[in-house]
Structures are given as C-alpha cells and as structure tokens.
mmCIF file of C-alpha atoms in Angstrom:
data_model
loop_
_atom_site.group_PDB
_atom_site.id
_atom_site.type_symbol
_atom_site.label_atom_id
_atom_site.label_comp_id
_atom_site.label_asym_id
_atom_site.label_seq_id
_atom_site.Cartn_x
_atom_site.Cartn_y
_atom_site.Cartn_z
ATOM 1 C CA MET U 41 -24.117 -3.814 -18.215
ATOM 2 C CA GLU U 42 -25.465 -6.699 -16.115
ATOM 3 C CA SER U 43 -25.093 -9.576 -18.548
ATOM 4 C CA ARG U 44 -21.594 -10.392 -19.787
ATOM 5 C CA ARG U 45 -22.502 -13.952 -20.776
ATOM 6 C CA ARG U 46 -21.573 -14.974 -24.321
ATOM 7 C CA GLY U 47 -22.695 -17.901 -26.415
ATOM 8 C CA GLY U 48 -25.870 -19.135 -28.053
ATOM 9 C CA ALA U 49 -28.010 -20.432 -25.184
ATOM 10 C CA PRO U 50 -30.052 -18.439 -22.664
ATOM 11 C CA GLY U 51 -28.262 -17.644 -19.458
ATOM 12 C CA PRO U 52 -29.309 -18.802 -16.008
ATOM 13 C CA GLY U 53 -32.785 -17.649 -15.119
ATOM 14 C CA GLY U 54 -33.485 -16.613 -18.688
ATOM 15 C CA ARG U 55 -31.148 -13.620 -18.544
ATOM 16 C CA PRO U 56 -30.307 -11.926 -21.848
ATOM 17 C CA VAL U 57 -27.452 -13.476 -23.814
ATOM 18 C CA GLY U 58 -24.700 -11.191 -25.071
ATOM 19 C CA VAL U 59 -22.773 -8.092 -24.105
ATOM 20 C CA VAL U 60 -23.731 -4.443 -24.170
ATOM 21 C CA THR U 61 -22.789 -2.680 -27.402
ATOM 22 C CA ARG U 62 -21.122 0.719 -27.689
ATOM 23 C CA GLY U 63 -24.576 2.104 -28.420
ATOM 24 C CA THR U 64 -23.627 4.787 -30.934
ATOM 25 C CA THR U 65 -26.342 5.679 -33.408
ATOM 26 C CA ASN U 66 -27.434 8.515 -35.673
ATOM 27 C CA PRO U 67 -30.669 9.369 -37.490
ATOM 28 C CA ASN U 68 -30.800 7.593 -40.858
ATOM 29 C CA ARG U 69 -27.665 5.605 -40.071
ATOM 30 C CA LEU U 70 -29.465 2.403 -41.114
ATOM 31 C CA ARG U 71 -31.505 3.823 -43.990
ATOM 32 C CA ARG U 72 -29.623 1.797 -46.604
ATOM 33 C CA VAL U 73 -30.161 -1.544 -44.953
ATOM 34 C CA ASP U 74 -33.766 -0.613 -44.100
ATOM 35 C CA ASN U 75 -34.520 0.110 -47.755
ATOM 36 C CA TRP U 76 -32.915 -3.197 -48.708
ATOM 37 C CA ILE U 77 -35.003 -5.001 -46.082
ATOM 38 C CA VAL U 78 -38.178 -3.467 -47.510
ATOM 39 C CA ALA U 79 -37.258 -4.648 -51.013
ATOM 40 C CA THR U 80 -35.802 -8.046 -50.143
ATOM 41 C CA CYS U 81 -37.656 -9.199 -47.028
ATOM 42 C CA GLY U 82 -40.978 -7.496 -47.651
ATOM 43 C CA GLU U 83 -42.673 -10.669 -48.886
ATOM 44 C CA THR U 84 -41.592 -12.539 -45.770
ATOM 45 C CA LEU U 85 -43.278 -9.893 -43.644
ATOM 46 C CA ARG U 86 -46.400 -9.752 -45.802
ATOM 47 C CA ALA U 87 -46.848 -13.518 -45.630
ATOM 48 C CA ALA U 88 -46.280 -13.776 -41.874
ATOM 49 C CA ALA U 89 -49.195 -14.744 -39.647
ATOM 50 C CA ASP U 90 -47.689 -12.439 -37.027
ATOM 51 C CA PRO U 91 -45.834 -9.445 -38.528
ATOM 52 C CA LEU U 92 -43.359 -9.246 -35.651
ATOM 53 C CA VAL U 93 -39.920 -7.686 -36.192
ATOM 54 C CA VAL U 94 -37.079 -7.421 -33.674
ATOM 55 C CA ASP U 95 -34.434 -4.714 -33.761
ATOM 56 C CA LEU U 96 -31.668 -6.218 -31.666
ATOM 57 C CA GLY U 97 -29.177 -3.861 -30.047
ATOM 58 C CA TYR U 98 -30.719 -0.565 -31.158
ATOM 59 C CA GLY U 99 -28.247 1.398 -29.050
ATOM 60 C CA ALA U 100 -28.234 4.300 -26.648
ATOM 61 C CA THR U 101 -31.252 5.918 -28.326
ATOM 62 C CA PRO U 102 -34.231 4.284 -30.067
ATOM 63 C CA THR U 103 -33.891 6.393 -33.233
ATOM 64 C CA THR U 104 -33.091 3.627 -35.703
ATOM 65 C CA ALA U 105 -35.760 1.322 -34.255
ATOM 66 C CA VAL U 106 -38.375 4.052 -34.678
ATOM 67 C CA GLU U 107 -37.209 4.588 -38.265
ATOM 68 C CA LEU U 108 -37.332 0.890 -39.179
ATOM 69 C CA ARG U 109 -40.850 0.498 -37.833
ATOM 70 C CA ALA U 110 -42.023 3.594 -39.741
ATOM 71 C CA ARG U 111 -40.479 2.386 -43.007
ATOM 72 C CA LEU U 112 -41.961 -1.087 -42.730
ATOM 73 C CA ALA U 113 -45.389 0.227 -41.758
ATOM 74 C CA ALA U 114 -45.466 2.711 -44.637
ATOM 75 C CA ARG U 115 -44.085 0.480 -47.359
ATOM 76 C CA VAL U 116 -44.699 -3.141 -46.415
ATOM 77 C CA ARG U 117 -47.416 -3.758 -43.833
ATOM 78 C CA ALA U 118 -49.280 -1.217 -41.729
ATOM 79 C CA ASP U 119 -49.858 -3.624 -38.838
ATOM 80 C CA VAL U 120 -46.190 -4.510 -38.385
ATOM 81 C CA ARG U 121 -45.084 -4.791 -34.760
ATOM 82 C CA LEU U 122 -41.503 -3.924 -33.890
ATOM 83 C CA VAL U 123 -39.840 -4.721 -30.585
ATOM 84 C CA GLY U 124 -36.504 -3.070 -29.852
ATOM 85 C CA LEU U 125 -34.328 -5.258 -27.639
ATOM 86 C CA GLU U 126 -31.379 -4.131 -25.542
ATOM 87 C CA ILE U 127 -29.431 -5.900 -22.814
ATOM 88 C CA ASP U 128 -28.881 -2.688 -20.879
ATOM 89 C CA PRO U 129 -32.033 -1.928 -18.831
ATOM 90 C CA VAL U 130 -31.079 1.766 -18.730
ATOM 91 C CA ARG U 131 -31.382 1.927 -22.516
ATOM 92 C CA VAL U 132 -34.729 0.150 -22.424
ATOM 93 C CA ALA U 133 -36.058 2.678 -19.915
ATOM 94 C CA ALA U 134 -34.679 5.587 -21.956
ATOM 95 C CA ALA U 135 -36.507 4.314 -25.058
ATOM 96 C CA GLU U 136 -39.912 4.067 -23.407
ATOM 97 C CA PRO U 137 -41.035 7.633 -24.310
ATOM 98 C CA ALA U 138 -40.689 6.654 -27.987
ATOM 99 C CA ALA U 139 -42.894 3.561 -27.636
ATOM 100 C CA GLU U 140 -46.218 3.440 -29.480
ATOM 101 C CA PRO U 141 -47.861 0.160 -28.444
ATOM 102 C CA PRO U 142 -48.711 -2.181 -29.981
ATOM 103 C CA GLY U 143 -46.741 -1.187 -33.073
ATOM 104 C CA LEU U 144 -43.534 -0.150 -31.328
ATOM 105 C CA THR U 145 -42.326 -1.374 -27.943
ATOM 106 C CA PHE U 146 -39.016 -1.891 -26.154
ATOM 107 C CA ALA U 147 -37.805 -4.695 -23.896
ATOM 108 C CA ARG U 148 -34.731 -6.264 -22.403
ATOM 109 C CA GLY U 149 -33.205 -9.087 -24.405
ATOM 110 C CA GLY U 150 -30.202 -10.464 -26.230
ATOM 111 C CA PHE U 151 -29.485 -13.185 -28.764
ATOM 112 C CA GLU U 152 -32.254 -15.338 -27.294
ATOM 113 C CA LEU U 153 -34.662 -12.603 -28.507
ATOM 114 C CA ALA U 154 -36.437 -12.449 -25.137
ATOM 115 C CA GLY U 155 -38.559 -15.479 -26.008
ATOM 116 C CA LEU U 156 -40.144 -13.763 -29.004
ATOM 117 C CA ARG U 157 -40.764 -15.508 -32.346
ATOM 118 C CA PRO U 158 -40.237 -12.766 -34.951
ATOM 119 C CA CYS U 159 -40.348 -13.260 -38.697
ATOM 120 C CA LEU U 160 -37.512 -10.769 -39.122
ATOM 121 C CA VAL U 161 -34.555 -9.627 -37.016
ATOM 122 C CA ARG U 162 -32.224 -6.751 -37.745
ATOM 123 C CA ALA U 163 -28.980 -6.979 -35.737
ATOM 124 C CA PHE U 164 -26.708 -4.171 -36.860
ATOM 125 C CA ASN U 165 -23.359 -3.190 -35.381
ATOM 126 C CA VAL U 166 -23.924 -5.820 -32.693
ATOM 127 C CA LEU U 167 -21.431 -8.586 -33.505
ATOM 128 C CA ARG U 168 -18.616 -6.197 -34.365
ATOM 129 C CA GLN U 169 -17.250 -6.385 -30.811
ATOM 130 C CA TYR U 170 -17.303 -10.188 -30.714
ATOM 131 C CA THR U 171 -14.615 -12.581 -31.902
ATOM 132 C CA GLU U 172 -15.089 -14.335 -35.223
ATOM 133 C CA ASP U 173 -15.478 -17.746 -33.601
ATOM 134 C CA GLU U 174 -18.394 -16.460 -31.507
ATOM 135 C CA VAL U 175 -20.438 -15.447 -34.551
ATOM 136 C CA PRO U 176 -21.934 -18.858 -35.506
ATOM 137 C CA ALA U 177 -23.378 -19.365 -32.000
ATOM 138 C CA ALA U 178 -24.929 -15.899 -32.073
ATOM 139 C CA TRP U 179 -26.467 -16.569 -35.499
ATOM 140 C CA ARG U 180 -27.758 -19.923 -34.287
ATOM 141 C CA ALA U 181 -29.352 -18.446 -31.165
ATOM 142 C CA MET U 182 -31.185 -15.834 -33.217
ATOM 143 C CA THR U 183 -32.282 -18.085 -36.079
ATOM 144 C CA ASP U 184 -33.454 -20.776 -33.628
ATOM 145 C CA ALA U 185 -35.809 -18.165 -32.178
ATOM 146 C CA LEU U 186 -37.258 -17.088 -35.539
ATOM 147 C CA ALA U 187 -40.736 -17.985 -36.676
ATOM 148 C CA PRO U 188 -40.756 -20.594 -39.487
ATOM 149 C CA GLY U 189 -39.343 -19.045 -42.636
ATOM 150 C CA GLY U 190 -37.963 -16.082 -40.686
ATOM 151 C CA ARG U 191 -34.863 -14.142 -41.595
ATOM 152 C CA LEU U 192 -31.991 -12.400 -39.860
ATOM 153 C CA VAL U 193 -30.194 -9.390 -41.342
ATOM 154 C CA GLU U 194 -26.823 -8.988 -39.615
ATOM 155 C CA GLY U 195 -24.096 -6.531 -40.478
ATOM 156 C CA THR U 196 -22.333 -3.275 -39.827
ATOM 157 C CA CYS U 197 -21.988 0.250 -41.183
ATOM 158 C CA ASP U 198 -20.059 3.441 -40.536
ATOM 159 C CA GLU U 199 -21.283 6.147 -38.168
ATOM 160 C CA LEU U 200 -23.211 8.049 -40.858
ATOM 161 C CA GLY U 201 -24.495 5.025 -42.739
ATOM 162 C CA ARG U 202 -22.558 5.837 -45.901
ATOM 163 C CA LEU U 203 -20.766 2.491 -46.095
ATOM 164 C CA GLY U 204 -21.993 -0.895 -44.946
ATOM 165 C CA GLY U 205 -22.117 -4.623 -45.417
ATOM 166 C CA TRP U 206 -24.648 -7.181 -44.247
ATOM 167 C CA LEU U 207 -25.619 -10.821 -44.425
ATOM 168 C CA LEU U 208 -29.017 -12.403 -44.922
ATOM 169 C CA VAL U 209 -29.190 -15.425 -42.620
ATOM 170 C CA ASP U 210 -31.894 -18.053 -42.209
ATOM 171 C CA ALA U 211 -32.222 -21.370 -40.397
ATOM 172 C CA THR U 212 -29.734 -22.981 -42.808
ATOM 173 C CA GLY U 213 -27.078 -20.319 -42.270
ATOM 174 C CA PRO U 214 -25.916 -17.239 -44.194
ATOM 175 C CA ARG U 215 -27.377 -16.882 -47.680
ATOM 176 C CA THR U 216 -26.073 -13.635 -49.187
ATOM 177 C CA LEU U 217 -23.634 -10.781 -48.662
ATOM 178 C CA THR U 218 -24.620 -7.236 -49.630
ATOM 179 C CA LEU U 219 -22.236 -4.298 -49.856
ATOM 180 C CA ALA U 220 -23.733 -0.810 -50.062
ATOM 181 C CA ALA U 221 -22.380 2.719 -50.218
ATOM 182 C CA ARG U 222 -23.388 6.283 -50.742
ATOM 183 C CA LEU U 223 -21.807 6.540 -54.173
ATOM 184 C CA GLY U 224 -21.184 10.276 -53.948
ATOM 185 C CA THR U 225 -18.687 9.681 -51.147
ATOM 186 C CA LEU U 226 -17.233 6.338 -52.255
ATOM 187 C CA GLU U 227 -13.520 6.757 -52.868
ATOM 188 C CA SER U 228 -12.931 3.138 -53.794
ATOM 189 C CA PRO U 229 -14.635 -0.249 -53.223
ATOM 190 C CA ALA U 230 -11.574 -1.190 -51.181
ATOM 191 C CA ARG U 231 -13.191 0.870 -48.399
ATOM 192 C CA PHE U 232 -15.786 -1.871 -47.937
ATOM 193 C CA ALA U 233 -13.087 -3.881 -46.174
ATOM 194 C CA GLU U 234 -13.497 -1.864 -42.978
ATOM 195 C CA ARG U 235 -17.256 -2.484 -42.850
ATOM 196 C CA LEU U 236 -17.498 -6.171 -43.663
ATOM 197 C CA PRO U 237 -19.641 -8.244 -41.276
ATOM 198 C CA LYS U 238 -17.711 -9.801 -38.416
ATOM 199 C CA ALA U 239 -17.692 -13.233 -40.068
ATOM 200 C CA LEU U 240 -15.678 -11.775 -42.959
ATOM 201 C CA ILE U 241 -13.800 -8.724 -41.725
ATOM 202 C CA HIS U 242 -10.698 -10.694 -40.755
ATOM 203 C CA ARG U 243 -10.811 -12.660 -44.013
ATOM 204 C CA ASN U 244 -9.781 -9.814 -46.273
ATOM 205 C CA VAL U 245 -6.411 -11.404 -46.949
ATOM 206 C CA PRO U 246 -4.943 -13.097 -50.019
ATOM 207 C CA GLY U 247 -6.349 -16.567 -50.512
ATOM 208 C CA GLU U 248 -9.806 -15.682 -49.199
ATOM 209 C CA ARG U 249 -12.734 -15.190 -51.563
ATOM 210 C CA VAL U 250 -13.999 -11.989 -49.997
ATOM 211 C CA HIS U 251 -10.562 -10.502 -50.605
ATOM 212 C CA ASP U 252 -10.862 -11.543 -54.253
ATOM 213 C CA LEU U 253 -14.287 -9.896 -54.500
ATOM 214 C CA LEU U 254 -13.090 -6.586 -53.074
ATOM 215 C CA ARG U 255 -10.063 -6.639 -55.337
ATOM 216 C CA ALA U 256 -12.263 -7.356 -58.371
ATOM 217 C CA LEU U 257 -14.589 -4.466 -57.467
ATOM 218 C CA ASP U 258 -11.666 -2.141 -56.896
ATOM 219 C CA THR U 259 -10.014 -3.072 -60.184
ATOM 220 C CA ALA U 260 -13.269 -2.602 -62.100
ATOM 221 C CA TRP U 261 -13.903 0.731 -60.339
ATOM 222 C CA HIS U 262 -10.562 2.121 -61.458
ATOM 223 C CA ALA U 263 -11.078 0.733 -64.960
ATOM 224 C CA ALA U 264 -14.399 2.589 -65.079
ATOM 225 C CA ALA U 265 -12.786 5.933 -64.236
ATOM 226 C CA GLY U 266 -13.742 7.186 -67.691
ATOM 227 C CA TYR U 267 -17.385 7.177 -66.610
ATOM 228 C CA ALA U 268 -16.706 9.439 -63.606
ATOM 229 C CA PRO U 269 -17.683 12.622 -65.513
ATOM 230 C CA PHE U 270 -21.180 11.126 -65.877
ATOM 231 C CA GLY U 271 -21.448 10.718 -62.118
ATOM 232 C CA PRO U 272 -20.566 8.058 -59.538
ATOM 233 C CA ARG U 273 -23.736 6.101 -60.263
ATOM 234 C CA GLN U 274 -22.699 5.448 -63.856
ATOM 235 C CA ARG U 275 -19.225 4.504 -62.707
ATOM 236 C CA TRP U 276 -20.652 2.039 -60.167
ATOM 237 C CA LEU U 277 -23.064 0.530 -62.711
ATOM 238 C CA HIS U 278 -20.169 -0.223 -65.042
ATOM 239 C CA THR U 279 -18.105 -1.519 -62.134
ATOM 240 C CA VAL U 280 -20.690 -4.085 -61.056
ATOM 241 C CA ASP U 281 -21.452 -5.053 -64.644
ATOM 242 C CA ALA U 282 -17.756 -5.714 -65.254
ATOM 243 C CA VAL U 283 -17.478 -7.826 -62.124
ATOM 244 C CA ARG U 284 -20.490 -9.874 -63.165
ATOM 245 C CA ALA U 285 -19.080 -10.284 -66.683
ATOM 246 C CA ALA U 286 -15.867 -11.578 -65.103
ATOM 247 C CA GLY U 287 -17.828 -14.442 -63.555
ATOM 248 C CA TRP U 288 -18.862 -13.224 -60.117
ATOM 249 C CA PRO U 289 -22.426 -14.448 -59.352
ATOM 250 C CA VAL U 290 -24.063 -11.067 -58.745
ATOM 251 C CA LEU U 291 -27.637 -11.731 -57.580
ATOM 252 C CA ASP U 292 -29.292 -8.349 -57.835
ATOM 253 C CA ARG U 293 -30.192 -6.275 -60.872
ATOM 254 C CA PRO U 294 -29.198 -2.809 -62.112
ATOM 255 C CA ALA U 295 -32.125 -1.250 -60.243
ATOM 256 C CA ARG U 296 -30.333 -2.201 -56.995
ATOM 257 C CA TRP U 297 -26.878 -1.318 -58.326
ATOM 258 C CA ARG U 298 -28.111 2.216 -58.939
ATOM 259 C CA LEU U 299 -28.616 2.511 -55.182
ATOM 260 C CA GLY U 300 -24.963 1.707 -54.576
ATOM 261 C CA GLU U 301 -25.512 -1.967 -53.789
ATOM 262 C CA VAL U 302 -24.117 -5.305 -54.913
ATOM 263 C CA THR U 303 -25.242 -8.684 -53.587
ATOM 264 C CA VAL U 304 -23.540 -12.071 -54.021
ATOM 265 C CA PRO U 305 -24.261 -15.555 -52.630
ATOM 266 C CA TRP U 306 -22.568 -16.472 -49.361
ATOM 267 C CA SER U 307 -20.932 -19.383 -51.179
ATOM 268 C CA ALA U 308 -18.999 -16.873 -53.305
ATOM 269 C CA VAL U 309 -17.300 -15.292 -50.266
ATOM 270 C CA ALA U 310 -17.484 -17.897 -47.480
ATOM 271 C CA PRO U 311 -14.208 -18.281 -45.565
ATOM 272 C CA SER U 312 -11.846 -20.936 -46.862
#
C-alpha cells in the first residue's frame, strides 16, 4: 500500500506508479482471455527476440500469473519468460514460493512496468478502480514501456471468469474490443455492460456506440431464442451472425464465436 501515486510517469525515485488493487483472484478466472491471447497474440510472442511477458496486478495470490505462463509455454513458446508485477511488496513476497526462474518470477512494479521491455502485457481487473479520465495515461505508460511491436491486453471479468471484456492496445492506442462469456450461463448479452473495460463502462448510455452494440447483441439474442433448444452455442452463433449481417464490423470468425466471443474494432465502439 506504499504507492498511491497515479498518472503515467514513474514516481520519484522510480517508485511504482499506480494504486494497489483489491487483489481478488480465483483459479481459471482468466482462462478465457488467456486462450484469446494464445490465439491472437501468439505470433507477436513467437517473433519476439525476447519472449518477455508481464502480468500486471496479478493480485493477492500468483495463481493467474502461474496459469498464463503455463499456457503460453505449452501452446506458444516454451522459453517464454513471465514476470508478475505488483505494487504491494507483501504480495510480491507471498508469490515467491511459486516462482520458477527464469521462466516465472515476481517483482514490484506498476504502470511503468518496473523498467522491463515486454512484448506482451496482461493487465486485468487493474483499471477498474480508476476514473475514466485516468485510463489514457495508464495505457500510455504501459505501451511506452513495451518492446517494439508489443501489445497490451487490458480488461475486466467477473469473479469466476464467466463474463469479461478486454481491449487490445498498442503504441497507437486501442485497436479492438472483445466480449466473451461462458455461454451456458449467459442470460443475455446485456450482462456484458457490467464487465466492460473502464474506458467504456460508463459509456453504456443512449448515444454511445458501445450502448448500440450491446443493444444489437441483446436484440439478436432474443430473436435467436428459437435456437435455444439446440444449445446456447447455436443461439450465440446466430446472434453474432445477425449482428454482423446488420452491419457491425465483427472481426473474428465463427471458430471464435463458438467459444462465446465477439470482437469488433475500437473505432466501432469508441466514446463519442
């Protein structure tokens, strides 16, 4: 709890930038975004001269950092190195028994990424406690620290990882928005509203494009109710297909939809 400094530049003496998160985590909470990272950011990691990944704000336990490193090592690149960063030194010390150098280590750091130059950063459930106007500076601090061509995945999810939304961000700014759900428990796409990334969560109001997207998904979901007897996956496939047919620029393909995902360009949902 030592650093309460906000903003996008390192604090005095190189202290970590940011505030301590709530720290809640659960095994497999971030499985959905991890699988998306493997599929979408795998080439970035494979092409990197240094396969360094940062898990920023891993929480009170290192569980999700351990899981991300294992998934990347098994499915993308065996020599991947993951560094879990936390502002709270107590959390860093508590994570040490899980470290497996050089592939998995833990250190103290914030948005300045502790001076590291990773090719990939996952920052999940970190910006949720910030104000919307603080988000661009946080993005900028992290992307400025990336290796050339590096990427940031920033977003949020519920406690069990059944519902989430995240942004892919690079040096030019946000590029895409992905919404993902465990389809077997999805009551309605309107539920995504509570798990939008911080840059969008307060924009779910009439006149904003993200509001229009959620409304379009919800309308198509209810129109596809006739497919419910064939399972939620079929209902979701027809939902996303209908939204795309209505003119929304869906970027991914049915293979990703089947996993409960939909991805659109940032330009389609950027705040007015």
